[in-house]
XYZ file of C-alpha atoms in Angstrom:
602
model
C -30.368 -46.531 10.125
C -30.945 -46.007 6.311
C -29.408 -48.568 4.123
C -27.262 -46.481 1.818
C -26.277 -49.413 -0.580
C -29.806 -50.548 -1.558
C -30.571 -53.169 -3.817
C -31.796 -50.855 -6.098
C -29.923 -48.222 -6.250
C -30.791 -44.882 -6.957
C -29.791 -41.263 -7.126
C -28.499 -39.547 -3.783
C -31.226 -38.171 -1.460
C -34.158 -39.990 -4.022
C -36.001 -43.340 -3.007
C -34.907 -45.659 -5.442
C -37.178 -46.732 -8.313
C -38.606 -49.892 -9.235
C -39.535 -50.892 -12.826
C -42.716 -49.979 -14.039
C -44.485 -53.024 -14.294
C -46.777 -53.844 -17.588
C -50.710 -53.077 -17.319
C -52.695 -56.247 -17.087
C -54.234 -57.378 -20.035
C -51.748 -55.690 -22.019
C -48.730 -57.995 -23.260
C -45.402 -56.587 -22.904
C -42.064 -56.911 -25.457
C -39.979 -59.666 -23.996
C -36.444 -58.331 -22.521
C -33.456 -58.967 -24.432
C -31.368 -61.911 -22.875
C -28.517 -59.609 -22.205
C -30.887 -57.348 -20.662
C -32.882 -59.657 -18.057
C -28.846 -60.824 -17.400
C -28.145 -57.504 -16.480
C -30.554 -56.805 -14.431
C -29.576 -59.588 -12.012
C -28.185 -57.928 -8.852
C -25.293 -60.200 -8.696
C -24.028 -59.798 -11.927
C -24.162 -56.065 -11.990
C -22.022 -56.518 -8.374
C -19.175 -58.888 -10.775
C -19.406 -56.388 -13.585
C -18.425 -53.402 -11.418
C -16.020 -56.054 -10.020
C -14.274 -56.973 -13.033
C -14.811 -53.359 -14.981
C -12.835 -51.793 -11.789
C -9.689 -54.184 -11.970
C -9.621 -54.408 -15.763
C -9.786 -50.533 -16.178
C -6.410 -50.666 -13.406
C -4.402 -53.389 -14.788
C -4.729 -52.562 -18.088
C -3.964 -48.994 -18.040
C -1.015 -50.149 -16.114
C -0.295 -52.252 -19.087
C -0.565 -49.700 -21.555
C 1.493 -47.692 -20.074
C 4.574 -50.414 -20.916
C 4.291 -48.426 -24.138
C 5.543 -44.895 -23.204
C 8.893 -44.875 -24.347
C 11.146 -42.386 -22.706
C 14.348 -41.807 -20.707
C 13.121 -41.462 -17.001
C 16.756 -40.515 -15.819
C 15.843 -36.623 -17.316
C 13.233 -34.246 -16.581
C 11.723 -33.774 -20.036
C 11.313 -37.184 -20.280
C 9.725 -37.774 -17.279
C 7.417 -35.024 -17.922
C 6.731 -36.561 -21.577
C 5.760 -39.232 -19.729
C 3.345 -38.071 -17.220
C 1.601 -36.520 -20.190
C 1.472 -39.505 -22.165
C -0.202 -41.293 -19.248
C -2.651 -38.103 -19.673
C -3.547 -38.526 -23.103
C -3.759 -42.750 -22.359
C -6.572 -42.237 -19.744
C -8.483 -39.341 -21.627
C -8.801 -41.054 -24.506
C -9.971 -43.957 -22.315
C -12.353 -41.883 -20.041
C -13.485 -39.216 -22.370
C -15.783 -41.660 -23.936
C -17.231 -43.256 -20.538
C -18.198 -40.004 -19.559
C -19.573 -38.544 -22.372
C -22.218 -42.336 -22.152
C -22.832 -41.158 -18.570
C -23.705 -37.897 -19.922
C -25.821 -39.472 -22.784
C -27.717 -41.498 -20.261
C -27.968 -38.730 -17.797
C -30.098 -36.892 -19.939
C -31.512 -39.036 -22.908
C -31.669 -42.681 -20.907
C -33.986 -44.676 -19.454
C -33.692 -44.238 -15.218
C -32.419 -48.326 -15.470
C -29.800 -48.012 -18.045
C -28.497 -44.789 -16.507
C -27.634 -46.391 -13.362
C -25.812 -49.281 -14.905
C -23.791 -47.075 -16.886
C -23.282 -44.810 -13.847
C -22.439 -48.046 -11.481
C -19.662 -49.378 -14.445
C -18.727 -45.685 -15.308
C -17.567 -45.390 -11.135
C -16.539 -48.574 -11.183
C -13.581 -47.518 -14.128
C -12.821 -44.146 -13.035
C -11.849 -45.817 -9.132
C -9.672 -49.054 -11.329
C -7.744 -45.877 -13.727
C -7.147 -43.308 -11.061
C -4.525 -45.889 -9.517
C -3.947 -47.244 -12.810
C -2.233 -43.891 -13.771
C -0.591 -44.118 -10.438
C 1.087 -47.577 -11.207
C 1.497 -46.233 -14.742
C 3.963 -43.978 -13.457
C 5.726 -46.054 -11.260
C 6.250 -48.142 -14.602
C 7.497 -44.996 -16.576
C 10.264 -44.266 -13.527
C 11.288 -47.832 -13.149
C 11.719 -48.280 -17.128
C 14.997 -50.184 -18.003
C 15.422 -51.510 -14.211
C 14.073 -54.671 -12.973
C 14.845 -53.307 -9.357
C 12.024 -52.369 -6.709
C 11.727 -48.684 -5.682
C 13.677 -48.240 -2.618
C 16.747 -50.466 -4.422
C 18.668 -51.549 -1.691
C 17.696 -49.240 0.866
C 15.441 -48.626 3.180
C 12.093 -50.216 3.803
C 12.349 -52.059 0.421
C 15.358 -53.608 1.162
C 14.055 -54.949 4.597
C 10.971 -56.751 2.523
C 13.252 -58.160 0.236
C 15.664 -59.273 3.367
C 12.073 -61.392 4.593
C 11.022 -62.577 1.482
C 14.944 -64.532 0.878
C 14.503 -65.604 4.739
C 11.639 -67.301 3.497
C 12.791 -68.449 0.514
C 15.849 -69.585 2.838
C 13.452 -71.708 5.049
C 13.389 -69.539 7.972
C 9.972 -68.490 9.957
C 8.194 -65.016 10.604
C 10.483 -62.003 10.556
C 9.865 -60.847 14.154
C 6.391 -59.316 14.359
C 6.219 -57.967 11.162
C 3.003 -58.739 9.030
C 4.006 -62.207 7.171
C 1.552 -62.163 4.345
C 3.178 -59.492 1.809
C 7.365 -60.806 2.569
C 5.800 -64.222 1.841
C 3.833 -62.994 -1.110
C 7.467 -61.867 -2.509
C 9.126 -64.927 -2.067
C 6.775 -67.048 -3.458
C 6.522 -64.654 -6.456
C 10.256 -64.895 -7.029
C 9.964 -68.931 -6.626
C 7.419 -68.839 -9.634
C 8.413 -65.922 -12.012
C 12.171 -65.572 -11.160
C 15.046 -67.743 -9.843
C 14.153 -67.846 -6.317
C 16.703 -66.813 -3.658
C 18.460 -63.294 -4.997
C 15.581 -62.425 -6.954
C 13.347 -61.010 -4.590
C 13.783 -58.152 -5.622
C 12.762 -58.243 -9.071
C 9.185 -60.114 -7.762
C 9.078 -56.380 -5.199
C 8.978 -54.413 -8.399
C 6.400 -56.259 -10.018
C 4.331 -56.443 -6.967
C 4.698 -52.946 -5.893
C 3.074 -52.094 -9.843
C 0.569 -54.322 -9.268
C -1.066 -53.350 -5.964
C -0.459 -49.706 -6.833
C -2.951 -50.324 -9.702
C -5.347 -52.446 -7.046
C -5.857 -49.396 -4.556
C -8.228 -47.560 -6.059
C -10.555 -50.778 -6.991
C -9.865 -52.194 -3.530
C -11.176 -48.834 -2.058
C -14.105 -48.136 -4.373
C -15.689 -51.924 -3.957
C -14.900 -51.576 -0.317
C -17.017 -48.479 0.228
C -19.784 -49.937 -2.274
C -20.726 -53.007 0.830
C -22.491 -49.303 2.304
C -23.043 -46.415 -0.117
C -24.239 -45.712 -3.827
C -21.484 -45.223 -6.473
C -21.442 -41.861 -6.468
C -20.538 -41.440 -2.907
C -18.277 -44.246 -2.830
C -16.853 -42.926 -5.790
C -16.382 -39.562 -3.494
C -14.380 -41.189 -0.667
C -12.459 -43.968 -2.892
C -10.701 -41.410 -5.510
C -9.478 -38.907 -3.107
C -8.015 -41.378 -0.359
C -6.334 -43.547 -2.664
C -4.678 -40.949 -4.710
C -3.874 -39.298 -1.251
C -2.829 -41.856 0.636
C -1.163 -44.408 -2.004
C 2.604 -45.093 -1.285
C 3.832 -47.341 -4.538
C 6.959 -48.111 -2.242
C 4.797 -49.877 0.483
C 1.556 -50.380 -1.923
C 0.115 -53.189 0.734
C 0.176 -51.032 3.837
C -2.404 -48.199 2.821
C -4.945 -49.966 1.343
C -5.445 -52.080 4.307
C -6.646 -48.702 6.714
C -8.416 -47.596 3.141
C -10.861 -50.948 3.047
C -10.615 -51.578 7.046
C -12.897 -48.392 8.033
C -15.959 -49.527 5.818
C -15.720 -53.176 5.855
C -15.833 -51.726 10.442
C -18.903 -50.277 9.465
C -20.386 -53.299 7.773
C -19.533 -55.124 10.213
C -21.067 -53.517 12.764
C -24.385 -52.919 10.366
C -24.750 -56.719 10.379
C -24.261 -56.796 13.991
C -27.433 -54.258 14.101
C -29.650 -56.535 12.219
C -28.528 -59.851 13.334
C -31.908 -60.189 15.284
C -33.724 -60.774 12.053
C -31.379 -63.448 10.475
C -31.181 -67.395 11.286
C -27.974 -68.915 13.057
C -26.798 -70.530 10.023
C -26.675 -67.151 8.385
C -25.109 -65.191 11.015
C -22.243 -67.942 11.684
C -21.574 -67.727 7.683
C -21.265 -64.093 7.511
C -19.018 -63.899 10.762
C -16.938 -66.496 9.307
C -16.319 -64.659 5.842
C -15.851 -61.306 7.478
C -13.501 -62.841 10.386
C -11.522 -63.879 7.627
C -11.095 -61.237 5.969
C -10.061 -59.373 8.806
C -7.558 -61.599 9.562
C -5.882 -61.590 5.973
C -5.924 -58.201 6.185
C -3.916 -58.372 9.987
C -1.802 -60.547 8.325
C -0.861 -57.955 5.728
C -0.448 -55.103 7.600
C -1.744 -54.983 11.351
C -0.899 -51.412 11.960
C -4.333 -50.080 11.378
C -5.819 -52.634 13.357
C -3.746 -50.935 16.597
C -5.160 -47.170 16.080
C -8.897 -48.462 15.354
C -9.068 -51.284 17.720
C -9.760 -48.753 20.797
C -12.501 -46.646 18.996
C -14.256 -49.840 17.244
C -14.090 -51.681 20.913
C -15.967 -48.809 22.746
C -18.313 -48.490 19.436
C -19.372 -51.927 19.683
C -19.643 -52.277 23.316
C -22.875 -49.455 22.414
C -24.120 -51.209 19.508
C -24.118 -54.812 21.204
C -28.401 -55.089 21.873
C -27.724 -55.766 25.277
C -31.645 -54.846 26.224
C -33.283 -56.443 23.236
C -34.129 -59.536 24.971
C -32.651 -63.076 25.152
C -33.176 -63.860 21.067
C -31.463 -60.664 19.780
C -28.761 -61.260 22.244
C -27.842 -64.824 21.055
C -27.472 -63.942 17.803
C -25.715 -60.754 18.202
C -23.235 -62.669 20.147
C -23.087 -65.905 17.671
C -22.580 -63.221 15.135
C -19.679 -61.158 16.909
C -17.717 -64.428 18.226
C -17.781 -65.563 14.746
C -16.502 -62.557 13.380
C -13.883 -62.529 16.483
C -12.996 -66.675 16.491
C -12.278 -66.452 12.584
C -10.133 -63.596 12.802
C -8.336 -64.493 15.951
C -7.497 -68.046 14.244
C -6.311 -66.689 11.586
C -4.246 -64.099 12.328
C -2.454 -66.042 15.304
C 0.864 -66.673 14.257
C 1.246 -62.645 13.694
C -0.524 -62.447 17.372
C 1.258 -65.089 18.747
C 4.646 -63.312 17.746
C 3.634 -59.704 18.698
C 3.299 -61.215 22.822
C 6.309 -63.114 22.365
C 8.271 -60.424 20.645
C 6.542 -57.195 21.391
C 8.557 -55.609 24.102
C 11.259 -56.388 22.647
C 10.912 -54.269 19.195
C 10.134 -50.459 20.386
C 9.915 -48.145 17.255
C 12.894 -45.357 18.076
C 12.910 -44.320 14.338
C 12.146 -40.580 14.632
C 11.809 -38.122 11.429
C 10.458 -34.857 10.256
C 6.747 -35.717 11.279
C 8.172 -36.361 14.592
C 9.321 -32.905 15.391
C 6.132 -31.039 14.111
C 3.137 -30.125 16.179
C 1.500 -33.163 17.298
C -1.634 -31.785 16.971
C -1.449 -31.408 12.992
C -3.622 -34.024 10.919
C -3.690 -33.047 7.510
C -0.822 -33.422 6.144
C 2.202 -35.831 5.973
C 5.659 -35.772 5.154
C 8.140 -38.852 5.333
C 11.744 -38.754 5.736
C 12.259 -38.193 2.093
C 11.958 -33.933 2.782
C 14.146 -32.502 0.390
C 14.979 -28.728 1.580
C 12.270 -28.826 3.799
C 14.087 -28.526 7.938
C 12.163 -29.642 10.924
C 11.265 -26.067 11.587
C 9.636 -25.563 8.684
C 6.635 -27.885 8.673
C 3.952 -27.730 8.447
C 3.183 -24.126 6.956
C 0.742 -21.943 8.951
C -2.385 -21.318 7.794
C -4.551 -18.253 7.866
C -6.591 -18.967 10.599
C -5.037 -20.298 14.440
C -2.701 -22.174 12.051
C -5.454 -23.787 10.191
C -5.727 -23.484 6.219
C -8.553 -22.899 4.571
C -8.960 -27.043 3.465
C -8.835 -27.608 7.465
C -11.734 -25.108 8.030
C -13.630 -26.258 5.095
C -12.926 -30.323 6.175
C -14.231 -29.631 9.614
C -16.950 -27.654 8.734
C -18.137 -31.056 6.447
C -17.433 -33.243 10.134
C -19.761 -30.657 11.697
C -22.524 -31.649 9.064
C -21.609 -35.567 9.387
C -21.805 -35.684 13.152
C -24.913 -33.582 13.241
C -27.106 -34.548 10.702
C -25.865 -38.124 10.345
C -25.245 -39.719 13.605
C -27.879 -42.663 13.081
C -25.937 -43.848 10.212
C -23.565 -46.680 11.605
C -20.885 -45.675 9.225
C -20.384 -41.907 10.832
C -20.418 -43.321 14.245
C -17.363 -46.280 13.204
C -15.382 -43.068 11.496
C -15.833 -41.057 14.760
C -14.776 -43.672 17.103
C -11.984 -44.793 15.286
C -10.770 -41.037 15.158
C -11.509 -40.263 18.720
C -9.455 -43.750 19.504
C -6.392 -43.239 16.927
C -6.417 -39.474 18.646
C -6.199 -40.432 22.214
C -3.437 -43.202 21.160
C -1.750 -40.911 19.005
C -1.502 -38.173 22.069
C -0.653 -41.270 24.533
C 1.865 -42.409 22.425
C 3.770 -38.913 21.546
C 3.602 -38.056 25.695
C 5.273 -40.838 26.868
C 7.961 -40.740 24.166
C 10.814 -38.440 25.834
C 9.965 -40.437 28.648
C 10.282 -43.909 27.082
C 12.570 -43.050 24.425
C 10.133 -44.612 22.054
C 8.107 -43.262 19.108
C 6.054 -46.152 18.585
C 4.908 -44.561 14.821
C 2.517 -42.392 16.202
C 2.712 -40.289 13.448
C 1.377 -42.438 11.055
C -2.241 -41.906 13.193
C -2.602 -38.917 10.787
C -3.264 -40.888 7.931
C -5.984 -43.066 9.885
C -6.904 -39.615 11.498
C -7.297 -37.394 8.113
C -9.028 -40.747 6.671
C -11.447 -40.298 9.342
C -12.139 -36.981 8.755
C -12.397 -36.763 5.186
C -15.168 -39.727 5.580
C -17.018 -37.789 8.248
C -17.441 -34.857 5.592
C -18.145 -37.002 2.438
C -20.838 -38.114 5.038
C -21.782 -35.180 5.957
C -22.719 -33.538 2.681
C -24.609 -36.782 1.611
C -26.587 -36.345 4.733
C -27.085 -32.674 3.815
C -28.083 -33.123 0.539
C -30.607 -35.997 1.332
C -32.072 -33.627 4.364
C -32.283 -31.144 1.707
C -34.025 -33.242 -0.251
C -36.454 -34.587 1.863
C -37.245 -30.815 2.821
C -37.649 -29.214 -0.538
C -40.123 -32.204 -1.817
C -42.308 -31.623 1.339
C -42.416 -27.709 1.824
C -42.020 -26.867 -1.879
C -44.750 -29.066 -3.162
C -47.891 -27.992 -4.167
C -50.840 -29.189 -2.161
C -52.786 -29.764 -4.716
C -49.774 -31.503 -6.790
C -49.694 -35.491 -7.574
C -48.274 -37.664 -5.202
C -45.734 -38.947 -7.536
C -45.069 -35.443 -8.731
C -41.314 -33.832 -7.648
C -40.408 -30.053 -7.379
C -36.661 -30.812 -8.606
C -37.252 -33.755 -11.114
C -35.088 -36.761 -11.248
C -33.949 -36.473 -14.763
C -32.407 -33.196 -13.180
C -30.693 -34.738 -9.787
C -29.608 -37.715 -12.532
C -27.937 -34.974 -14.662
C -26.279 -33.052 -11.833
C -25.035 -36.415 -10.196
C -23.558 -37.164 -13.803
C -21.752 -33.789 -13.706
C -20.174 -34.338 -10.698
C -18.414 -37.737 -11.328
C -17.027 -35.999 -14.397
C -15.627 -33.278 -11.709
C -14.465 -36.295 -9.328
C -12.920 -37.567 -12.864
C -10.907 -34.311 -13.463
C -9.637 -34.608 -9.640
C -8.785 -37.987 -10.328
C -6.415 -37.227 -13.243
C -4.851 -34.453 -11.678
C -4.277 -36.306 -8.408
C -2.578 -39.206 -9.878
C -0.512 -37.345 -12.012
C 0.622 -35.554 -8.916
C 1.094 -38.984 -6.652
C 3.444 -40.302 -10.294
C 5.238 -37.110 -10.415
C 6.360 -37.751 -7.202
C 8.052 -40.574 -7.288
C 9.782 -39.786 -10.624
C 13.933 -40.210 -10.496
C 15.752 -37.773 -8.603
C 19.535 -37.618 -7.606
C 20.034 -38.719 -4.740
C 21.316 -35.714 -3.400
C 17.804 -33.767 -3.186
C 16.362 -36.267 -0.800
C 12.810 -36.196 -2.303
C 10.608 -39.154 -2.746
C 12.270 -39.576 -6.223
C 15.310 -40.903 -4.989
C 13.857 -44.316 -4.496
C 13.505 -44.909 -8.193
C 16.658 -42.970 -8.854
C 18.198 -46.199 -6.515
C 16.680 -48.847 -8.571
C 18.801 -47.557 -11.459
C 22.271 -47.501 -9.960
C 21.920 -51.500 -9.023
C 23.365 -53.950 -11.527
C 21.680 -56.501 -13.682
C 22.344 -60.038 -12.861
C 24.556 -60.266 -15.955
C 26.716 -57.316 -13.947
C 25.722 -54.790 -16.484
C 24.111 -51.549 -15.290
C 20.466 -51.159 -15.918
C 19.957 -48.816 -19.750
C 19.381 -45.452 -17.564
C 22.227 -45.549 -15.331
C 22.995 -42.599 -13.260
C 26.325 -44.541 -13.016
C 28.652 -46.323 -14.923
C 29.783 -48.099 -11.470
C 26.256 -49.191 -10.136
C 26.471 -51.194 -7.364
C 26.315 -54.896 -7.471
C 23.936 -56.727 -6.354
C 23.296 -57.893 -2.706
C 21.820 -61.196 -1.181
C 20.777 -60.668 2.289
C 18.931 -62.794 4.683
C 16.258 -60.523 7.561
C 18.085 -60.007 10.804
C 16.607 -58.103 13.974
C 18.432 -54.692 14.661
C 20.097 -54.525 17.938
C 17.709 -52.162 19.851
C 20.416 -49.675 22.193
C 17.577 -47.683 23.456
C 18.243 -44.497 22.024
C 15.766 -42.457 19.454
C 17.450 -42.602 16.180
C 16.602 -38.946 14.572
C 16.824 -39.291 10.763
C 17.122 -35.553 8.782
C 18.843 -33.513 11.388
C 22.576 -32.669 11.132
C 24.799 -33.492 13.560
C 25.013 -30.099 15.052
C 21.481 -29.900 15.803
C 21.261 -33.388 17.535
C 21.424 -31.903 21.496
C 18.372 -29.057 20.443
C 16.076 -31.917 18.734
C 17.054 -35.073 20.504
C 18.545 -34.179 23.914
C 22.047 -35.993 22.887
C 25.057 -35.845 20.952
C 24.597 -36.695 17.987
C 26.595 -40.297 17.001
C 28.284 -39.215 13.725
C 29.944 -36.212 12.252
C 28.012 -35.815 8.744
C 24.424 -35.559 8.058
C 22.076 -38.074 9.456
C 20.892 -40.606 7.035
C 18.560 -43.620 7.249
């Protein structure tokens, strides 16, 4: 298993470097005090830290300053190029130092530039994200979502709380309670929940892409972890439920670290092992308290995964402290995340999922794509769009042609073996699920497995080309080399693998800003008659002030007033619910009449 975060870390497919050390005899200048600082391996982990989250909340910040009307299309458009400007002028410079470094630095300060230079473009990918959120929510305190919808359910649990009441069924506790202790501190409590939901659904937005990126650096170098963090939090980033996504983003490597430790417990004392099991038991069961969702599609893979990895057959020693290591991990977790366990036996059976949407209807065997029940003009039976070949677009082929590489050529690395169990796992309960439900008259989300599924696969192939590329490596030094060359002599020198790495963080930076500013557009105002993801800001302008006035952009002059509702369990009549089919079509899609006259709505 190669160790793909080394202490030292180095370019892609290169050993890493160490100093050159002085010739005896010979004295040698005395490093600057910042520089010995610097060079400590903890501190450069807390800069990267505190660079990543900086870069994300301040952005977010600045972008309080774009002063437009979000109710109209040219200012919303004004705005997402504002935002544009903001974060070139901001990353612009960092790249062109990367760049500077890349081909006029020393090997040391290069890779401190390029660890800090990751570090900000993962923080203002979701900053510009959150930035838009704050453009489209300008002159509203109100969440997105308003009063409807999911939103309105969080804000429901966070005034039960705030009311004195327990858990809201078997919901994850940790974000509702996060609201309502929010609204205690920075509002006026009860009827204010909502206003604490808008703040917090800025905030986290921002936190995704740090979250992610830090996540990913516990196993690879920050180029690659740069690779997997940008794309899947610009992909899979929903401002309206901001906690929810980032939990599957950071579960699937902090798996893998896991179960890296659990490799090489053999060679670490008791103490040690019971510490680390500990820490990462408890973050496990934070995150189940957030949002245990994920834990449901990867617990099957990562179960089978670590029934292989456990060194049964490595003698009494190794066995010990694998298993001190893994009932740490599993005690920690399991006592902290027990109320939320505790209420899912209690209350499990009696909460099926019969919410049933576009996603629903669609082949069940398409996993690269997703579409809520926001879908505009788009009818069930036209999604997802054929591609060119057996259905499959030319992204599909290209993504499973980088699986191909990540299964074949990197199988020993723990990390490709966590991402294909927990696919082959969220794929058989995603298939399990989906065949039972005409039966059961259940949906049971299944089709949120394509997110964990896609997240999977896009890992796999980020994998897979890093394994390439180090292969590749490895084979050009030793067949293109000169037998008669030096050892330490290279065919492809690392100034040049420094400068190409360099070049492709500034492409990975161009994604980045066109990503986000597609994920902001998104969720941009729109009336509430298109049906598009827009509508949930367009909602948190047509609710009044607490004053009674309507918020400055008003769609309105009759906004609604302002509700105060406490969480209460829906009556379960054990029918599927299908949300965006007419009435009409209700017997062809759900096998019933349909029980209203107009269109369906949520």
């Amino acid at each position: 298993m190669t160790h793909l975060a080394p202490e030292a870390v180095g370019e892609a497919g290169t050993p890493a470097q160490r100093p050159s050390e002085p010739a005896r005899g010979k004295s040698s200048p005395t490093p600057s005090g910042i520089r010995v600082w610097m060079s400590r391996r903890w501190v450069q982990i807390l800069a990267e830290v505190v660079v990543s989250v900086v870069a994300a909340l301040g952005f977010t910040l600045l972008s309080r300053h774009v002063s437009v009307n979000p109710m109209n299309r040219l200012g919303q458009v004004s705005g997402l190029a504002k935002l544009q400007l903001y974060v070139a002028v901001l990353g612009l410079p960092l790249l062109g130092l990367l760049l500077y470094t890349a081909h006029r630095g020393s090997v040391r300060r290069h890779e401190l530039v390029k660890r800090l230079v990751c570090a900000a473009l993962a923080g203002l990918v979701t900053g510009v994200v959150a930035g838009g959120i704050v453009v489209a929510l300008r002159g509203t305190p109100h969440p997105l979502g308003g009063q409807e919808g999911d939103p309105s359910v969080l804000v429901e649990m966070a005034n039960s709380f705030l009311s004195g009441e327990g858990m809201s069924g078997i919901y994850p506790p940790a974000f509702p309670a996060l609201i309502a202790l929010w609204a205690k501190v920075r509002y006026d409590g009860l009827g204010t929940s909502g206003f604490a939901l808008h703040d917090l659904q800025i905030v986290f937005s921002a936190l995704v892409g740090p979250m992610a990126y830090l996540a990913w650096r516990l196993l690879l170098r920050p180029f690659w972890a740069l690779l997997i963090a940008v794309p899947s939090a610009v992909l899979f980033l929903d401002p309206v439920r901001p906690y929810s996504h980032v939990v599957m983003i950071v579960l699937l490597p902090l798996l893998g670290y896991c179960f890296r430790e659990l490799r090489r417990s053999a060679g670490r004392t008791e103490k040690a092992l019971v510490l680390r099991g500990a820490g990462l038991g408890a973050i496990f069961g934070g995150l189940f308290l957030w949002y245990s969702g994920w834990f449901v599609w990867a617990a099957p893979g990562a179960a089978v995964l670590f029934l292989f990895l456990f060194p049964w057959r490595a003698g009494g020693p190794a066995l010990k402290r694998a298993a001190l290591y893994a009932g740490s991990v599993l005690a920690t977790a399991g006592i902290i995340g027990a109320p939320l366990l505790y209420q899912m036996v209690r209350l499990g059976s009696q909460t099926p999922d019969r919410y049933a949407y576009l996603g629903v209807y669609a082949d069940p065997g398409y996993v690269l794509g997703w579409i809520s029940d926001r879908t505009g003009y788009i009818k069930y039976n036209q999604w997802p769009v054929s591609g060119e070949m057996a259905g499959q677009t030319g992204f599909a082929l290209l993504l499973i042609l980088g699986v191909g590489l990540g299964v074949g050529l990197g199988l020993r690395n723990v990390m490709v073996r966590t991402a294909a169990a927990v696919l082959a796992g969220a794929w058989l309960a995603r298939f399990w699920f989906a065949s039972h439900m005409a039966h059961d008259k259940a949906v049971q989300l299944f089709p949120r497995t394509t997110w964990i599924i896609m997240y999977s696969l896009m890992i796999l192939a980020v994998l897979g080309v890093m394994a390439a590329v180090q292969r590749g490596s490895g084979w050009t030094e030793r067949t293109l080399r000169p037998a008669s060359a030096a050892p330490s002599a290279r065919v492809v020198p690392r100034r040049t693998i420094r400068q190409l790495s360099a070049g492709m963080v500034c492409a990975v930076a161009l994604f980045a800003t066109m990503g986000a500013s597609w994920s902001a557009n998104r969720y941009m105002p729109t009336h509430e008659d298109t049906d598009l993801m827009g509508l949930d800001a367009w909602r948190a302008h047509d609710i009044k002030l607490p004053n009674g006035k309507c918020p400055r952009y008003a769609p309105n002059k009759d906004c609604e007033d302002l509700r105060v509702k406490l969480w209460k369990q829906f009556e379960d009549d054990g029918e599927i619910w299908c949300a965006n089919i007419v009435a009409k079509d209700w017997p062809a899609i759900c096998g019933r009449k349909a029980p209203f006259k107009d269109k369906s709505v949520e």
